[in-house]
Coordinates of C-alpha atoms in Angstrom, one line a residue:
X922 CA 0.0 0.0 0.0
X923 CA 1.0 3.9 -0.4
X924 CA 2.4 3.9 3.4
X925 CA 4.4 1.2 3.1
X926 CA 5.8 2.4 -0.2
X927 CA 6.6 5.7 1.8
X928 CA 8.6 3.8 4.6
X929 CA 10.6 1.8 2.2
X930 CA 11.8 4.9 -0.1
X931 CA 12.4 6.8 3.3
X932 CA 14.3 3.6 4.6
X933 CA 16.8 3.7 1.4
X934 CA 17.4 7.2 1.6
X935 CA 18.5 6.7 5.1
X936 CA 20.6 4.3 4.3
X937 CA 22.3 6.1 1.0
X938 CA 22.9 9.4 3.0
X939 CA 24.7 7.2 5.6
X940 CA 26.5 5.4 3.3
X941 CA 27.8 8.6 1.1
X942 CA 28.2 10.2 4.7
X943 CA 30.7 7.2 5.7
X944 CA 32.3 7.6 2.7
X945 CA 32.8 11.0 2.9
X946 CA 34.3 10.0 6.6
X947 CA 37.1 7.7 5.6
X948 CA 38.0 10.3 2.7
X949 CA 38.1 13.4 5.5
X950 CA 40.0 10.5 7.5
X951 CA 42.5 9.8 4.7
X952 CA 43.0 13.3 3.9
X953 CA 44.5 13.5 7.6
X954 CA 46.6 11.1 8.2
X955 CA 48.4 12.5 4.3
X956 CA 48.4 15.9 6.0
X957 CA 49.9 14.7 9.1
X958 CA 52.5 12.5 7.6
X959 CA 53.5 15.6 5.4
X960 CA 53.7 18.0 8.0
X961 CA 56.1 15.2 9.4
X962 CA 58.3 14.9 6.9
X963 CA 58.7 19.0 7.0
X964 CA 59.3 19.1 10.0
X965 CA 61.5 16.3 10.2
X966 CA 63.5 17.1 6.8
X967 CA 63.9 21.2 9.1
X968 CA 65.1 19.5 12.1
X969 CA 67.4 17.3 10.1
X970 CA 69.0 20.5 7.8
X971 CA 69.9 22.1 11.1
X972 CA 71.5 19.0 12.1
X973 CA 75.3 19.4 12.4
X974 CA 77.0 17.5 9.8
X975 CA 80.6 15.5 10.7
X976 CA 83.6 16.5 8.1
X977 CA 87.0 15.3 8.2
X978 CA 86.9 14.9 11.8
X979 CA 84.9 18.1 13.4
X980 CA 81.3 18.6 13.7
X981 CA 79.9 21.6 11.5
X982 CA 76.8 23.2 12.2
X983 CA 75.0 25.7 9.9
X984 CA 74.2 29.1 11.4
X985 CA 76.1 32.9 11.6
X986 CA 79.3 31.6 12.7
X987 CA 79.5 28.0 11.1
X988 CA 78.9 26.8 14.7
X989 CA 75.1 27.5 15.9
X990 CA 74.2 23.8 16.3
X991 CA 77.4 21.5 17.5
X992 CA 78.0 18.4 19.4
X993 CA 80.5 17.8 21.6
X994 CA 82.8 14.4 20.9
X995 CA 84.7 12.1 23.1
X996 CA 88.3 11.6 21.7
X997 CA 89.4 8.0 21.7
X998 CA 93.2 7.0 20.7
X999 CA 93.7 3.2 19.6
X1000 CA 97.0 2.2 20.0
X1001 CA 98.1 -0.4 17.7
X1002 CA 96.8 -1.3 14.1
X1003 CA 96.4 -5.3 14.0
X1004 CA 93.2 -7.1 13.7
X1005 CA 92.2 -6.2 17.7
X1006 CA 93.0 -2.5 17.3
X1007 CA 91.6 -2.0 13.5
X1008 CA 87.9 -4.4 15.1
X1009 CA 87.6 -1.7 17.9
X1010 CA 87.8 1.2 15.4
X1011 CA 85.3 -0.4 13.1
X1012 CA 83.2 -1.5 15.8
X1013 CA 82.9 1.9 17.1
X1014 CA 82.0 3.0 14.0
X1015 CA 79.4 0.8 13.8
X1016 CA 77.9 1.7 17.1
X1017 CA 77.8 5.4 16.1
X1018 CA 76.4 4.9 12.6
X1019 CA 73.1 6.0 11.0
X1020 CA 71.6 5.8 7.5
X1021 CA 70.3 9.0 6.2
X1022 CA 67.7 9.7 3.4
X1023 CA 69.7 8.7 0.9
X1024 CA 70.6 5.1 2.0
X1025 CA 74.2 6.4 3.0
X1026 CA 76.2 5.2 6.3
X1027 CA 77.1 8.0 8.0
X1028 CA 78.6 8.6 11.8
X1029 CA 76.3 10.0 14.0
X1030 CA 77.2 13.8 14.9
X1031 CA 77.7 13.0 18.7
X1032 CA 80.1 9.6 17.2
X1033 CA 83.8 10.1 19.1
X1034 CA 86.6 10.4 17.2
X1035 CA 88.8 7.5 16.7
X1036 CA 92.2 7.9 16.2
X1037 CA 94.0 4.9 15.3
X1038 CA 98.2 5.0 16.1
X1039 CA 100.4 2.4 14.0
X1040 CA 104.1 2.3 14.6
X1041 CA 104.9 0.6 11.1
X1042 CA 104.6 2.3 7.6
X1043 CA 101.7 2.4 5.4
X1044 CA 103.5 -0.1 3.0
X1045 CA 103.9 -2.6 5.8
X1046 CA 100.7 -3.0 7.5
X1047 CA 98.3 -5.6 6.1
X1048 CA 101.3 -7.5 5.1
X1049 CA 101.9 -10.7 7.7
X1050 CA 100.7 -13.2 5.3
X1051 CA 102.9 -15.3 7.2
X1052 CA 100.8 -15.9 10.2
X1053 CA 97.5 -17.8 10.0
X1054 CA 94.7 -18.2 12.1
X1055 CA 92.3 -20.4 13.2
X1056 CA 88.8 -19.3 13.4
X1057 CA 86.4 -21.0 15.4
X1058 CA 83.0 -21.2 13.4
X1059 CA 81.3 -18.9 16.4
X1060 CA 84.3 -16.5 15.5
X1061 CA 83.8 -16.7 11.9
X1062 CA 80.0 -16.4 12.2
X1063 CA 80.0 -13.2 14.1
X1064 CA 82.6 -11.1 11.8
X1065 CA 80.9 -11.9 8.7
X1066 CA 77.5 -10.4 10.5
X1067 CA 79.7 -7.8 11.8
X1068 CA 81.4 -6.6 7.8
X1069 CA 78.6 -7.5 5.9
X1070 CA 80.5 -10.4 4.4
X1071 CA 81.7 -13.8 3.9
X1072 CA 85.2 -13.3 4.0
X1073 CA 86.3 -15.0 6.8
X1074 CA 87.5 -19.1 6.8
X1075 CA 89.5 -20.8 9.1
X1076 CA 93.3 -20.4 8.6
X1077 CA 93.0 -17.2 6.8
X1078 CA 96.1 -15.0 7.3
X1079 CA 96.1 -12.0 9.6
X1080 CA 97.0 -9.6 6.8
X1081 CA 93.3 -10.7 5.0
X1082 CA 91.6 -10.5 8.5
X1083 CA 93.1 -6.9 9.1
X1084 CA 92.6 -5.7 5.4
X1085 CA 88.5 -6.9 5.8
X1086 CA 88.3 -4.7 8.7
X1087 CA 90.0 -1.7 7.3
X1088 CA 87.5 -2.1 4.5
X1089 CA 84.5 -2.2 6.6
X1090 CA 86.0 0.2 8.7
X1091 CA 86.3 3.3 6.1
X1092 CA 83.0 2.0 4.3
X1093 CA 81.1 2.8 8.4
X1094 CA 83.3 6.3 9.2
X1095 CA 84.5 7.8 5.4
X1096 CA 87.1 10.2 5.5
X1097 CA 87.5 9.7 9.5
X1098 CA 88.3 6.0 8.9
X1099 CA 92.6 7.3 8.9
X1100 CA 95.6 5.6 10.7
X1101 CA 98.6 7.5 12.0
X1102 CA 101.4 5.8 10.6
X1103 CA 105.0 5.2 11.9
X1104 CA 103.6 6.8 15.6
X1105 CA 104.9 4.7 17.7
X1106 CA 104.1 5.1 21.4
X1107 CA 106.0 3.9 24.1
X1108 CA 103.9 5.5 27.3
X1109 CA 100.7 6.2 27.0
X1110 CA 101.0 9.4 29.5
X1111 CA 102.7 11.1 26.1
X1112 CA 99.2 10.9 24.9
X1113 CA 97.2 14.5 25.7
X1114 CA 94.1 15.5 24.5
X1115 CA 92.3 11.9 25.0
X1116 CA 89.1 10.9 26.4
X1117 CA 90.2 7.1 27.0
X1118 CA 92.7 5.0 25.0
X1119 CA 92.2 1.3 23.9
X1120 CA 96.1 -0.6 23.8
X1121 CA 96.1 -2.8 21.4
X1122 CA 100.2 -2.5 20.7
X1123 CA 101.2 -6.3 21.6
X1124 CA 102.5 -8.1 24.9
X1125 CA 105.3 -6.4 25.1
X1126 CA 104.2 -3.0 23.9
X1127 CA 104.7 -1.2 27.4
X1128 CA 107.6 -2.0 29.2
X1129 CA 108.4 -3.4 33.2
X1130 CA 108.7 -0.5 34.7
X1131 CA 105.6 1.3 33.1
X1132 CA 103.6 -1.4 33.7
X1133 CA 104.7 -1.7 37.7
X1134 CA 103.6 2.2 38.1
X1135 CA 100.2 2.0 36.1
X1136 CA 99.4 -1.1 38.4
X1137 CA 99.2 -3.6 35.6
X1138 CA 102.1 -5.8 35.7
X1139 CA 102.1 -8.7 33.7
X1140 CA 102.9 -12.1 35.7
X1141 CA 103.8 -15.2 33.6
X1142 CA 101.5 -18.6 34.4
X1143 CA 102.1 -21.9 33.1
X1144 CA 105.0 -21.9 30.7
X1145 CA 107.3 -24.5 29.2
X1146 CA 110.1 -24.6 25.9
X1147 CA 109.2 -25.7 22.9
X1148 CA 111.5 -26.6 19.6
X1149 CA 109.9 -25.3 16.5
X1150 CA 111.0 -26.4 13.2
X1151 CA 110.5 -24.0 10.0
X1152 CA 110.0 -26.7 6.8
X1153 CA 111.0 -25.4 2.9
X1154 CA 109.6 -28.2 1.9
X1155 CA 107.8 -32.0 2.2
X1156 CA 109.1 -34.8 -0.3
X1157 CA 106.3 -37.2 1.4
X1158 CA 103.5 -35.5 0.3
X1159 CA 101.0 -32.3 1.5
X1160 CA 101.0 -30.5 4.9
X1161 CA 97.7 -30.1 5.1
X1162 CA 97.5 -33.9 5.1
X1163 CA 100.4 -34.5 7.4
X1164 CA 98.5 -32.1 9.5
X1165 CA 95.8 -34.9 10.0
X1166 CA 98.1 -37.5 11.2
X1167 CA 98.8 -38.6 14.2
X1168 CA 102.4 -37.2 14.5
X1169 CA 102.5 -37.2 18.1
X1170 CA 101.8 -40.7 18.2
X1171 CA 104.4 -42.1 16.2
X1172 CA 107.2 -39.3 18.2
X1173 CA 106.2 -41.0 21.0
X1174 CA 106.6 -44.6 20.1
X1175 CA 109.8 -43.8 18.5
X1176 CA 111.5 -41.6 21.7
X1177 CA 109.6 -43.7 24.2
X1178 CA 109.1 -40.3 25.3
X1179 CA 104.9 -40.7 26.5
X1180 CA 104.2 -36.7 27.3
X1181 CA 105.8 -35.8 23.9
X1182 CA 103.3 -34.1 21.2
X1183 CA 103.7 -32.9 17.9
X1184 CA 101.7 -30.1 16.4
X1185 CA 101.8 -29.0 12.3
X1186 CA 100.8 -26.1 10.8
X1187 CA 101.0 -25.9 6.8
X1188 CA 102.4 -22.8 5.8
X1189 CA 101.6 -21.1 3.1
X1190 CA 103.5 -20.9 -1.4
X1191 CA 106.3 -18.4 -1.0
X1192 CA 107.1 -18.8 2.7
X1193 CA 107.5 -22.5 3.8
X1194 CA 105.9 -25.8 3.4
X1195 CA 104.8 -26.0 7.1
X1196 CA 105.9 -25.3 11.2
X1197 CA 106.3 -28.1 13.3
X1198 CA 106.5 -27.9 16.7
X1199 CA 107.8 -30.3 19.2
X1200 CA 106.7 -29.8 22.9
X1201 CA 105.8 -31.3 25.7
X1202 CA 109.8 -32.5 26.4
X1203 CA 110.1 -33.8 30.4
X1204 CA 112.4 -32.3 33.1
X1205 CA 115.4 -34.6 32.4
X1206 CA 115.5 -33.6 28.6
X1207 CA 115.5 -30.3 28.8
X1208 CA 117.9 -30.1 31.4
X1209 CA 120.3 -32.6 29.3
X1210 CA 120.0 -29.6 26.2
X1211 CA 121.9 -26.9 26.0
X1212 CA 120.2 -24.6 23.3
X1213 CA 122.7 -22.5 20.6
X1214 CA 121.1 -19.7 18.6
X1215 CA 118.6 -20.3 16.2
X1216 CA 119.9 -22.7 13.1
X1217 CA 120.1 -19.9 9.8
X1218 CA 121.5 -22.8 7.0
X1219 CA 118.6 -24.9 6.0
X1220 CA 119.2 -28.9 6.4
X1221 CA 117.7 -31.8 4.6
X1222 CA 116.7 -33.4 7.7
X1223 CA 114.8 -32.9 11.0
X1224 CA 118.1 -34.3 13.3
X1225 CA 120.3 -31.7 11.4
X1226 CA 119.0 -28.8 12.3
X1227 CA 118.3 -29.6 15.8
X1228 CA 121.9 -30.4 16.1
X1229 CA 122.9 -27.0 14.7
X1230 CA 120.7 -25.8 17.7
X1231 CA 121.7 -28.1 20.3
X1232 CA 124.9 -29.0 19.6
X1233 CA 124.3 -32.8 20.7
X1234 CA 122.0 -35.5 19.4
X1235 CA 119.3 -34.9 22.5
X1236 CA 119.0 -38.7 23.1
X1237 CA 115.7 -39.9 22.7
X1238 CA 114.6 -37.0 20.8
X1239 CA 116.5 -38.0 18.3
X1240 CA 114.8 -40.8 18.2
X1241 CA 111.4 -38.9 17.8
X1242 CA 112.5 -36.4 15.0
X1243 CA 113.9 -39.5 12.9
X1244 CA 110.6 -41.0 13.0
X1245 CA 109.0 -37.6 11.9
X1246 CA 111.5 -37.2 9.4
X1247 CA 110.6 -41.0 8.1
X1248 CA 106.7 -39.8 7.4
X1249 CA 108.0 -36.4 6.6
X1250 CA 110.6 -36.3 4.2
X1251 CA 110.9 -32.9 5.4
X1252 CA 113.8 -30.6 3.4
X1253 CA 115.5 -27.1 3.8
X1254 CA 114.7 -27.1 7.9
X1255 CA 115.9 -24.8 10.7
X1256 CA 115.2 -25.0 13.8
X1257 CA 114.6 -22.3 16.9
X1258 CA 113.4 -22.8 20.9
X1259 CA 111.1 -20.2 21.8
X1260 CA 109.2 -20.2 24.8
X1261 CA 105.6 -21.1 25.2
X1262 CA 103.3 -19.5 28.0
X1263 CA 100.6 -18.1 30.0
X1264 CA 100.4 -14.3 30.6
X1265 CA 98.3 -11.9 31.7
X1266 CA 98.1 -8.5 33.1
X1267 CA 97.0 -7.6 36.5
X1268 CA 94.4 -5.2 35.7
X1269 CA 92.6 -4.6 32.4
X1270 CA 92.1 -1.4 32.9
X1271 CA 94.2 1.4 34.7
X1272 CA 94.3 5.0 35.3
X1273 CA 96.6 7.4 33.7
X1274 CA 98.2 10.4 35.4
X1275 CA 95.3 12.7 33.6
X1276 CA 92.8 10.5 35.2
X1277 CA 92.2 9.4 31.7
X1278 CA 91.2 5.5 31.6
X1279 CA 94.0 3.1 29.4
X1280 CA 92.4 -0.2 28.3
X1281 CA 94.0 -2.9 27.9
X1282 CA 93.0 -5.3 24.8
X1283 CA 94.1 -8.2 22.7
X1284 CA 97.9 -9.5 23.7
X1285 CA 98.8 -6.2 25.7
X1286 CA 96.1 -7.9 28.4
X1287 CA 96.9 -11.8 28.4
X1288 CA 97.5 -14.8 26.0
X1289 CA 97.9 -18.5 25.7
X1290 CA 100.5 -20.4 23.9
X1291 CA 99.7 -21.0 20.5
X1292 CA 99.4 -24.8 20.5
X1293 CA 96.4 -24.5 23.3
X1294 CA 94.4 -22.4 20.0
X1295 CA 94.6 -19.1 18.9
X1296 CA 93.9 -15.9 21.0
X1297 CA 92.7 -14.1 18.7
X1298 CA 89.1 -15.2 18.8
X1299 CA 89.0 -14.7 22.3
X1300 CA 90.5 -11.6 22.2
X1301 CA 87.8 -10.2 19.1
X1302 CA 84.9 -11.6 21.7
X1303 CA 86.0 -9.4 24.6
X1304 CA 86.1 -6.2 22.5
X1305 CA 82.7 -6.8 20.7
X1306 CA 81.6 -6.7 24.7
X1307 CA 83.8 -3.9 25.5
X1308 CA 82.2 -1.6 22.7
X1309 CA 78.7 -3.0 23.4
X1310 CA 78.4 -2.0 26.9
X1311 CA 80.2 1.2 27.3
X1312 CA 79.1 4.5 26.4
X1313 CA 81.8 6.3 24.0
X1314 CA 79.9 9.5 22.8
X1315 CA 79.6 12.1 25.5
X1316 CA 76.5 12.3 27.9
X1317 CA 77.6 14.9 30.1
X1318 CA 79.9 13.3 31.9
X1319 CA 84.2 12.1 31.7
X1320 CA 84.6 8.7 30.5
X1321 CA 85.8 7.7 34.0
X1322 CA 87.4 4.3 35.2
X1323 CA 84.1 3.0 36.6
X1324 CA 82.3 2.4 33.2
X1325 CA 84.6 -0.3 32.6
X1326 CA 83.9 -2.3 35.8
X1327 CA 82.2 -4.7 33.7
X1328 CA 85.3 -5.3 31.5
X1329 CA 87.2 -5.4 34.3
X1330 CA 85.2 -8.4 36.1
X1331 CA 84.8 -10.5 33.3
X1332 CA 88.7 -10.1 32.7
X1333 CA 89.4 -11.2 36.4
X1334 CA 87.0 -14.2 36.5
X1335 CA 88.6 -15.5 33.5
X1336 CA 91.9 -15.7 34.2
X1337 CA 91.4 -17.0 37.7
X1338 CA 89.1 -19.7 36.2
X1339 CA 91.7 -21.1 33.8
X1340 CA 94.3 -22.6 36.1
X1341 CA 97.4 -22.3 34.1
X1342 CA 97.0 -18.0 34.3
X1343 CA 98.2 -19.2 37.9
X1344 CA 95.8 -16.2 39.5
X1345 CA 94.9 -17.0 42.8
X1346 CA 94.4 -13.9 44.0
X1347 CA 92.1 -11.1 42.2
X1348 CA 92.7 -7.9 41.7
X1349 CA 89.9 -5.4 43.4
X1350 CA 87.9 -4.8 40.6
X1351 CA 85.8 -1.6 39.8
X1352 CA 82.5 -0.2 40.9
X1353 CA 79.6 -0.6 38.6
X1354 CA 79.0 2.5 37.1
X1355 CA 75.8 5.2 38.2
X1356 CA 73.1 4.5 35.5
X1357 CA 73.2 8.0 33.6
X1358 CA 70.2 9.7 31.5
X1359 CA 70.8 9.7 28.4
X1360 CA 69.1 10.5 25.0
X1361 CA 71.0 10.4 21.6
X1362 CA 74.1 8.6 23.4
X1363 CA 71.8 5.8 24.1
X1364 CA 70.2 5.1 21.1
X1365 CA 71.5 2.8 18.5
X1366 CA 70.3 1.1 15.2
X1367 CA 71.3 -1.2 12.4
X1368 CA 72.0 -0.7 8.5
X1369 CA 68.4 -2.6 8.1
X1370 CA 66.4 -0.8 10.6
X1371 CA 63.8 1.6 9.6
X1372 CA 65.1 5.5 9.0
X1373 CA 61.4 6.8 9.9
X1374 CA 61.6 5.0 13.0
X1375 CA 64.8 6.3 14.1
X1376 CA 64.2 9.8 13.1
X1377 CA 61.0 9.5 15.0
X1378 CA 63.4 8.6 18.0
X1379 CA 66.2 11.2 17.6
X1380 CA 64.6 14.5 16.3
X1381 CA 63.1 15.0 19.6
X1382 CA 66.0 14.9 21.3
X1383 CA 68.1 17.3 18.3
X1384 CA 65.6 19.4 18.9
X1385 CA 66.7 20.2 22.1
X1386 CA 69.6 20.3 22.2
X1387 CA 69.5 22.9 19.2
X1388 CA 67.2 24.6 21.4
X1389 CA 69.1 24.4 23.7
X1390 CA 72.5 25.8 21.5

């Protein structure tokens, strides 16, 4: 009927006014969250042209005077340029990174400024192609996360570990990615200007005395001599081989000698075939030797050039070496005793004269004899930590000893843990550091994170401190 008829109509123009007005809803809607995200991206893309840039070392700001809007930077010096001194330089680089608009790595303006100090030339770093190291797979895992790579094996020289770093190094920190070369330091008290300094110069980088006044003395643990033999070449077949034997064994059998063990390492095509090492030799050996200099004329045979370094025939290690030589055929040998120990330094970190903090890292703060594995990966572990947990950009505040209690701790319980450090004692360690409020300084992010989510993070806080400038 007509009334009827009249509801219905009345019922579908209900419904088509609140249809067009949701419509009409979602596009007002639409046309806000646009508006907001552009007003955003103003502001943000202000904010960020104010934002001082870093160039060739110093912060720049835009204003009057070049200077309106500057950060100040933490100065760190690295002592020593081998694969633990060139990993802390690109790992702080690294922390301090940021990708701008473009896609570009770039330090972030409050990043500290690393200098890195090498005592050899330019032409003779990245050159000990000599000295190979073993990896472990955890080792190998984290520094190909670590460069963006998969450059790194097992047994790859240190001059390829130390040129992969560099790399990643001046990829991370651009023109600031530089190394000092021929500055050799002998006492880090010469060094002014510095908010903390990393050592990274070697075992024997800073001498008795030095040591003795800074409160880090290094105390040797567990040590014993060991006969190393340098091998031209193998008639019987490949080192790498050899290497797989059980060498020790058939010493053993031959010297009736039962602590004796045998260790090879293959060398590498232009230096030598492989290094054999001989160890292990009881009390009543050792005693019965009486060691020459190191044998220069290569020999055709194992027992020849430890004779040229003995000047006897060592009794039953002659015994031993004639048997290696049998599954050898070793050629163009000389032979050297070197000693093989435990050592490390009574503190990892001390306190300089300027009340500026020295760290101790890689060999410069303890080691293992090379036939218990290399140090190296344990050494690269402890710095990843070191750089993870302290705070190297300025937050208000000097880069005091007590930031490094953690480092300090974990240094103490290791080397009282492993017996042959012979540490019965600890050292007092330091006081955990006051928990400090922080804004930039804190923040960190990774090549793959989102840029709109850190900007979102950090312009607040440029803002400021610009305001503040």
């Amino acid at each position: 009927d007509l009334h009827s008829f009249i509801l219905k109509a009345a019922a579908e123009r209900a419904a088509q006014r609140a249809k067009e007005a949701k419509a009409a809803a979602l596009a007002a809607n639409a046309d806000l969250e646009t508006f907001r995200k552009e007003c955003q991206a103003r502001i943000a893309q202000k904010l960020l042209s104010k934002m001082p840039q870093v160039k060739a070392g110093d912060v720049m700001g835009e204003g009057a005077e070049g200077d309106a809007c500057t950060f100040h930077r933490r100065k760190i010096a690295i002592v020593g340029a081998g694969p633990v001194g060139l990993w802390a330089a690109m790992l702080l680089a690294q922390k301090y990174r940021w990708t701008d608009s473009s896609g570009a790595l770039r330090l972030r303006p409050d990043a500290p400024q690393i200098v890195v100090m090498e005592a050899r030339s330019m032409a003779s770093h990245c050159t000990r192609t000599d000295i190979r190291i073993a990896l472990s797979s955890s080792t190998r895992s984290m520094l190909d996360q670590q460069t963006r790579s998969r450059a790194f094996s097992s047994g790859m020289p240190v001059a390829e570990i130390e040129e992969n770093f560099l790399r990643r190094w001046r990829k991370v920190a651009g023109v600031e990615a530089r190394i000092e070369y021929e500055a050799a330091v002998q006492d880090p008290k010469d060094l002014n200007g510095y908010d903390g300094i990393l050592w990274s110069a070697g075992r024997r980088s800073l001498n008795e005395a030095l040591r003795k006044d800074l409160g880090c003395e290094v105390r040797i643990g567990d040590s014993q001599k060991v006969i190393v033999f340098q091998v031209q070449e193998l008639l019987a077949g490949d080192a790498w081989h050899l290497s797989s034997l059980d060498l020790s064994g058939a010493a053993q059998q031959a010297g009736r000698v039962p602590q004796l063990r045998v260790m090879l390492r293959p060398g590498f095509e232009g230096a030598c075939a492989c290094w054999l090492w001989v160890f292990g030799l009881p009390a009543e050996l050792l005693e019965s030797l009486v060691p020459k200099q190191a044998s220069n004329e290569p020999r055709d045979h194992l027992v020849e050039a430890f004779e040229d370094l003995v000047g006897n025939d060592g009794g039953p290690l002659r015994a031993a070496l004639e048997a290696l030589q049998q599954r050898m055929k070793a050629s163009g040998v000389t032979a050297r005793v070197v000693d093989a120990s435990f050592w490390s330094s009574d503190r990892a970190v001390c306190q300089l004269p300027s009340s500026v903090p020295l760290v101790l890292i890689g060999d410069a703060l303890a080691g293992k004899p090379f036939y218990t594995g290399s140090t190296l990966n344990r050494h690269l572990w402890d710095v990843a930590k070191l750089v993870e947990e302290v705070e190297f950009a300025y937050d208000g505040g000097p880069l005091e000893l007590s930031r490094f209690g953690s480092y300090e701790r974990r240094y103490q319980d290791c080397v009282r843990r492993i017996g042959e450090f012979q540490r019965r004692a600890a050292a007092p360690v330091l006081p955990k550091p006051l928990p400090r409020m922080t804004s930039l300084t804190t923040l960190k992010r990774q090549d793959e994170g989102s840029p709109s989510l850190m900007k979102s993070l950090i312009l607040p806080a440029l803002a400021r401190a610009a305001a503040a400038h």
